[in-house]
Amino acid sequence: MSFYILPPAMLGILGGGQLASMFTIAAKTMGYGVTVLDPDPGAPAGCLADVHLCAPFDDPQALKTLACCQAVTTEFENVSAESMRWLAKHTVVSPSGECVAIAQDREKEKSWIKKAGLDTVPYRMIYSTADLHADCSAFLPGILKTATLGYDGKGQIVVNTQEELLAAYKQLQQARCILEKKVDLRAEISVVVARLNQQQILCFPAAENQHHRGILAYSLVPARLPDELQHQAQYMAKQLANAMDYTGVMAVEMFVVGEKMQLVVNEIAPRPHNSGHYTLDACTANQFEQQVRLMCGLPPAAIDMITPCCMANILGDVWPVQGEPDWSIILAHQTTKLHLYGKKQARIGRKMGHFTVLAESSSQAWQEALAISDALMKK
Ligand code: ADP
Ligand code: MG
């Protein structure tokens, strides 16, 4: 017997950024109401939702109001797992506080990846300076990352020597860190998986991701990698979601390593992912629609890819000192879709929007996306 939460039920979301905005649009399209909790009065999803609770994420009154929603989800992993557990006592919460707690901590995350029978990069946990005096040469050159709160390449430093490692540890000012060996990356891919239960689980096609300065720049779909490897990546994403008994949308970032093109899991995000934005324009179902469906106990919508594409992020970097970038560069294209998040302030490195180029092949779409990004930057 399944129990569906149906429109016009009120759905709640922790966080009001761009992921919450796209969630809100999907939910409202299907006839649901949306309540957003975000302390920022200018949060992009705030003005799209029916209700914007403008309060801290652990505000008891706001959480009480959110608990009156028929189901609650989150747009980011750094929400307190405690708040999610409290909410779960009063309403349907997905993903679970336990799953969010795994994704917000690189140490827990790595041990769950291994528990699911999957590979990670070689790593060592660092709990104090004493751990750095032990021989770390097996992990050098490496990347020292804080165990929690890292995103878009923040909270991580590349280290080549033991001395650099000590200096980096001091600089990060976090007792608990992880030292990862820097692996020979041949490609980076990610898979967004939508899971209700062991039977109801579907993956979107793998995206091939290119990062610039630690921030996702382009996602090419289909990835320019052997089909077999892509299917293996989807299989691994499902395996991980099953091991965690995950409910909702989860993204799994993977590295393709070395000549043997070995697939290792980098990290997971307990929510829709930037690399899954292409699904808005290039698939029959998108990742936000899946988030709505799964939190409501509905099976994931069937996924078919309509066209090859390339998604490109638009960062605050392309804003001129005064005014707006020249959007005609994107909008004059008949096969390019623009998504702006409505953020009031543009800053270097801040994700302000994205566009998706649809083409005959992902390589062609990528070439066009590069040219558009270039033109935006020059204006
Ligand atoms: P974030 O939480 O900031 O996304 P990631 O762990 O995903 O942090 O790292 C960001 C990027 O840095 C990755 O997408 C990859 O390009 C590079 N990177 C991270 N870890 C490694 C590693 N062990 N070896 C090589 N490159 C890495
Ligand atoms: Mg990452």
XYZ file of C-alpha atoms and ligand atoms in Angstrom:
407
model
C 0.000 0.000 0.000
C 1.514 3.327 -0.906
C 0.474 6.618 0.509
C 0.823 9.569 -1.825
C 0.962 13.210 -0.838
C -1.020 14.947 -3.564
C -1.622 18.560 -4.689
C -2.482 21.049 -3.298
C -0.479 19.840 -0.258
C 2.051 22.257 1.216
C 5.688 21.144 0.789
C 8.566 22.590 2.798
C 12.208 23.104 1.899
C 15.219 24.049 4.002
C 17.159 26.698 2.094
C 16.032 29.258 -0.455
C 18.835 29.375 -3.039
C 18.712 28.433 -6.707
C 18.116 24.738 -6.034
C 15.106 25.649 -3.898
C 13.896 28.033 -6.635
C 13.930 25.312 -9.268
C 12.302 22.920 -6.789
C 9.599 25.527 -6.108
C 8.898 26.003 -9.816
C 8.565 22.218 -10.273
C 6.310 21.844 -7.231
C 4.073 24.779 -8.169
C 3.780 23.505 -11.739
C 2.330 20.306 -10.297
C -0.081 22.244 -8.079
C 1.650 21.951 -4.710
C 2.193 24.830 -2.296
C 5.735 25.608 -1.116
C 7.116 26.977 2.150
C 10.770 28.018 2.122
C 12.932 28.476 5.225
C 15.913 30.793 4.667
C 17.321 33.570 6.864
C 18.186 35.709 3.821
C 15.336 38.143 2.989
C 16.636 38.191 -0.626
C 16.781 34.394 -0.995
C 15.881 33.615 -4.661
C 13.195 31.051 -3.757
C 11.604 33.394 -1.215
C 9.568 35.346 -3.744
C 8.560 32.246 -5.746
C 7.260 30.271 -2.766
C 3.832 30.702 -1.151
C 5.478 31.282 2.214
C 8.995 32.488 3.016
C 9.965 31.867 6.621
C 12.778 34.345 7.040
C 14.559 32.875 10.073
C 17.645 30.870 11.038
C 17.610 27.161 10.145
C 17.357 26.128 13.784
C 14.702 28.672 14.751
C 12.168 26.673 16.838
C 9.134 28.686 15.692
C 10.083 28.446 12.025
C 10.741 24.705 12.350
C 7.318 24.312 13.970
C 5.690 26.015 10.977
C 7.720 23.856 8.595
C 6.597 20.775 10.516
C 3.012 21.624 9.472
C 3.969 21.002 5.830
C 2.972 17.576 4.578
C 6.518 16.795 3.509
C 9.870 18.521 3.929
C 13.127 18.331 1.973
C 16.397 20.257 1.800
C 18.394 22.069 -0.868
C 21.764 21.756 0.821
C 23.694 19.375 3.049
C 24.912 21.805 5.658
C 21.585 22.006 7.380
C 21.728 20.565 10.876
C 20.883 16.884 10.794
C 19.382 17.606 14.227
C 16.744 19.942 12.743
C 15.909 17.264 10.184
C 15.535 14.602 12.844
C 13.242 16.874 14.851
C 11.142 17.584 11.755
C 10.956 13.853 11.033
C 9.086 13.353 14.294
C 6.288 15.590 12.993
C 6.174 15.188 9.226
C 7.588 13.260 6.267
C 11.238 14.217 5.732
C 13.408 13.165 2.803
C 16.257 12.550 2.527
C 16.584 11.368 6.127
C 18.699 13.259 8.667
C 20.981 10.202 8.715
C 21.650 10.427 4.968
C 22.283 14.176 5.188
C 24.690 13.585 8.095
C 26.670 11.172 5.888
C 26.908 13.608 2.984
C 27.993 16.543 5.150
C 31.034 14.783 6.539
C 33.804 13.523 4.254
C 34.883 10.902 6.806
C 31.429 9.335 7.140
C 30.912 9.674 3.396
C 34.088 7.760 2.551
C 33.266 4.939 4.958
C 29.762 4.579 3.461
C 31.192 4.516 -0.052
C 33.457 1.661 1.012
C 30.612 -0.050 2.854
C 28.675 -0.050 -0.422
C 31.598 -1.950 -1.974
C 32.827 1.007 -4.058
C 36.267 2.570 -4.423
C 37.459 5.954 -3.143
C 40.738 7.757 -3.757
C 43.477 6.728 -1.276
C 43.101 8.900 1.836
C 44.049 9.310 5.460
C 42.105 11.082 8.191
C 43.938 13.809 10.095
C 42.695 14.556 13.611
C 45.640 16.515 15.001
C 49.144 17.751 14.135
C 50.499 14.459 15.488
C 48.938 12.644 12.502
C 50.937 14.892 10.163
C 54.252 13.884 11.663
C 53.638 10.299 10.648
C 54.833 9.395 7.145
C 52.253 10.801 4.724
C 54.345 10.306 1.589
C 51.931 7.697 0.215
C 49.338 10.475 -0.077
C 51.579 13.142 -1.638
C 51.117 15.066 -3.797
C 47.724 15.346 -2.235
C 44.806 17.563 -1.366
C 44.058 18.461 2.220
C 40.335 19.036 2.729
C 38.302 20.008 5.770
C 36.083 17.108 6.849
C 33.002 19.324 6.800
C 31.618 22.493 5.175
C 33.647 22.425 1.939
C 32.016 23.411 -1.356
C 33.030 24.742 -4.793
C 36.660 23.904 -4.005
C 36.613 25.915 -0.767
C 38.241 24.382 2.310
C 40.864 22.468 0.357
C 44.545 23.027 -0.406
C 46.881 21.171 -2.766
C 50.009 19.961 -0.953
C 53.191 18.561 -2.490
C 55.464 18.083 0.512
C 55.270 17.300 4.216
C 56.089 20.970 4.943
C 53.292 22.222 2.723
C 50.984 19.766 4.433
C 51.772 21.211 7.870
C 51.290 24.758 6.607
C 47.988 23.854 4.917
C 46.684 22.182 8.066
C 47.430 25.362 10.015
C 45.748 27.474 7.360
C 42.548 25.417 7.295
C 42.142 25.792 11.083
C 40.036 22.675 11.366
C 41.099 19.814 13.602
C 39.440 17.146 11.470
C 40.720 17.044 7.907
C 41.177 14.463 5.209
C 44.325 14.063 3.170
C 43.511 12.638 -0.242
C 46.072 11.493 -2.739
C 45.893 13.648 -5.866
C 44.836 11.169 -8.502
C 45.417 11.196 -12.255
C 42.014 12.441 -13.376
C 41.083 11.428 -16.923
C 37.555 12.754 -16.543
C 34.992 13.687 -13.924
C 31.442 12.463 -14.134
C 28.353 12.600 -11.978
C 25.138 10.661 -11.828
C 21.896 11.940 -10.355
C 19.824 9.114 -8.950
C 16.155 9.284 -7.964
C 15.172 6.646 -5.409
C 11.933 5.911 -3.619
C 12.887 2.389 -2.562
C 14.768 -0.686 -3.763
C 12.270 -1.239 -6.604
C 11.633 2.365 -7.575
C 15.010 3.743 -8.524
C 16.122 5.526 -11.714
C 19.261 7.337 -12.847
C 19.721 10.261 -15.180
C 22.424 9.881 -17.845
C 25.930 10.571 -16.508
C 27.240 14.102 -17.013
C 30.871 14.798 -17.911
C 31.969 17.696 -15.749
C 34.658 20.304 -16.262
C 35.681 22.481 -13.333
C 37.452 25.832 -13.453
C 39.159 26.914 -10.264
C 37.228 24.309 -8.246
C 33.825 25.431 -9.542
C 31.751 23.451 -12.035
C 31.958 25.199 -15.399
C 30.479 22.786 -17.980
C 28.488 19.556 -17.953
C 28.441 17.612 -21.224
C 25.738 15.013 -21.748
C 26.157 12.368 -23.035
C 29.623 12.138 -21.514
C 32.359 11.448 -24.075
C 33.240 8.133 -22.457
C 32.564 4.476 -23.324
C 28.926 3.427 -22.767
C 30.054 0.615 -20.534
C 31.794 3.034 -18.167
C 28.722 5.260 -18.046
C 26.471 2.317 -17.237
C 28.878 1.247 -14.542
C 28.700 4.753 -13.054
C 24.894 4.553 -12.985
C 25.061 1.121 -11.408
C 27.433 2.431 -8.727
C 25.194 5.399 -7.955
C 22.262 3.036 -7.450
C 24.367 0.739 -5.290
C 25.295 3.644 -3.024
C 21.712 4.927 -2.779
C 20.525 1.422 -1.943
C 23.228 0.931 0.690
C 22.140 4.181 2.372
C 18.456 3.298 1.966
C 18.151 6.740 0.445
C 14.838 8.425 -0.314
C 14.937 11.373 -2.689
C 17.346 12.776 -5.254
C 21.054 12.205 -4.723
C 24.041 13.129 -6.863
C 27.180 11.006 -6.948
C 30.395 12.644 -8.168
C 32.961 10.254 -9.583
C 36.497 10.388 -10.912
C 37.734 8.423 -13.905
C 41.280 7.592 -12.847
C 44.417 6.601 -14.736
C 45.048 4.628 -17.881
C 42.721 1.883 -16.691
C 39.901 4.431 -16.437
C 38.989 3.211 -12.962
C 35.798 4.703 -11.524
C 36.081 5.952 -7.954
C 33.461 7.842 -5.964
C 34.495 11.358 -4.958
C 31.518 12.658 -3.013
C 27.760 12.658 -2.751
C 25.214 15.442 -2.516
C 21.908 14.630 -0.796
C 19.901 16.778 -3.207
C 19.660 17.821 -6.858
C 23.034 18.895 -8.210
C 24.441 21.637 -10.427
C 25.587 18.979 -12.905
C 21.956 17.820 -13.180
C 20.594 21.169 -14.350
C 20.767 19.938 -17.936
C 17.757 17.713 -17.120
C 15.549 20.830 -17.098
C 15.927 21.256 -20.854
C 17.250 18.002 -22.275
C 15.204 15.263 -20.561
C 11.560 14.234 -20.306
C 11.758 14.610 -16.510
C 14.042 16.872 -14.505
C 15.798 16.400 -11.196
C 13.557 18.874 -9.321
C 10.376 17.173 -10.492
C 11.882 13.944 -9.154
C 12.619 15.627 -5.822
C 8.957 16.676 -5.547
C 7.660 13.248 -6.565
C 9.902 11.278 -4.209
C 9.187 13.419 -1.139
C 5.503 12.823 -1.873
C 5.951 9.057 -2.019
C 5.437 8.954 -5.788
C 7.615 6.794 -8.049
C 10.293 8.645 -10.040
C 9.102 9.883 -13.447
C 10.433 7.948 -16.439
C 13.642 9.472 -17.754
C 14.419 9.860 -21.435
C 17.027 12.096 -22.932
C 15.573 14.322 -25.660
C 18.782 15.780 -27.052
C 22.534 15.984 -26.425
C 23.504 19.162 -24.628
C 26.028 21.153 -22.656
C 25.175 23.077 -19.493
C 27.366 26.068 -18.643
C 27.356 27.978 -15.383
C 27.093 31.757 -15.364
C 29.197 33.192 -12.563
C 29.206 36.701 -11.129
C 32.538 37.158 -12.972
C 30.713 38.147 -16.192
C 28.874 41.101 -14.612
C 30.152 44.498 -15.729
C 30.871 47.135 -13.065
C 27.527 48.717 -13.910
C 24.415 47.069 -15.287
C 23.870 43.575 -16.649
C 25.704 41.234 -18.996
C 24.380 41.332 -22.571
C 21.804 38.529 -22.382
C 21.094 38.745 -26.105
C 24.304 36.733 -26.522
C 22.352 33.788 -25.098
C 18.749 34.637 -25.856
C 19.276 35.286 -29.586
C 20.279 31.608 -29.914
C 17.305 29.418 -30.776
C 18.750 26.280 -29.226
C 20.108 27.742 -25.997
C 18.107 27.958 -22.773
C 18.813 30.669 -20.204
C 18.186 30.240 -16.479
C 18.873 33.186 -14.172
C 18.436 32.734 -10.440
C 17.422 36.277 -9.525
C 20.273 36.892 -7.093
C 20.549 40.573 -6.275
C 24.324 40.737 -5.877
C 26.853 39.453 -8.390
C 30.196 38.402 -6.908
C 33.256 36.693 -8.359
C 32.709 32.924 -8.227
C 29.017 33.226 -7.266
C 26.632 31.066 -9.285
C 24.151 33.529 -10.804
C 22.560 31.302 -13.435
C 23.282 28.787 -16.151
C 22.500 28.135 -19.774
C 22.085 24.908 -21.673
C 22.993 24.540 -25.332
C 21.101 21.824 -27.216
C 22.864 20.345 -30.257
C 23.489 17.261 -32.383
C 26.234 16.098 -30.046
C 27.520 17.119 -26.625
C 30.885 18.109 -28.179
C 29.147 20.472 -30.555
C 27.016 21.875 -27.734
C 30.174 22.374 -25.684
C 31.899 24.267 -28.527
C 28.921 26.603 -28.751
C 28.814 27.011 -24.974
C 32.518 27.922 -24.920
C 31.944 30.587 -27.573
C 28.960 32.025 -25.665
C 30.847 32.073 -22.351
C 33.734 33.784 -24.099
C 31.461 36.450 -25.568
C 29.805 37.046 -22.165
C 33.195 37.491 -20.526
C 34.338 40.006 -23.163
C 31.311 42.284 -22.872
P 33.772 20.292 -3.380
O 33.006 19.897 -2.169
O 34.352 21.650 -3.308
O 33.021 19.998 -4.663
P 35.522 18.107 -4.196
O 36.075 17.110 -3.260
O 34.470 17.620 -5.126
O 35.037 19.338 -3.333
O 36.731 18.733 -5.034
C 36.552 19.726 -6.025
C 37.341 19.381 -7.284
O 38.749 19.263 -6.989
C 36.978 18.050 -7.879
O 35.833 18.141 -8.705
C 38.256 17.703 -8.651
O 38.331 18.439 -9.854
C 39.349 18.204 -7.733
N 39.771 17.122 -6.791
C 39.253 16.873 -5.578
N 39.817 15.835 -4.983
C 40.764 15.362 -5.829
C 41.721 14.290 -5.774
N 41.831 13.491 -4.710
N 42.541 14.129 -6.841
C 42.470 14.949 -7.933
N 41.590 15.973 -8.037
C 40.736 16.197 -7.003
Mg 32.548 18.220 -5.539
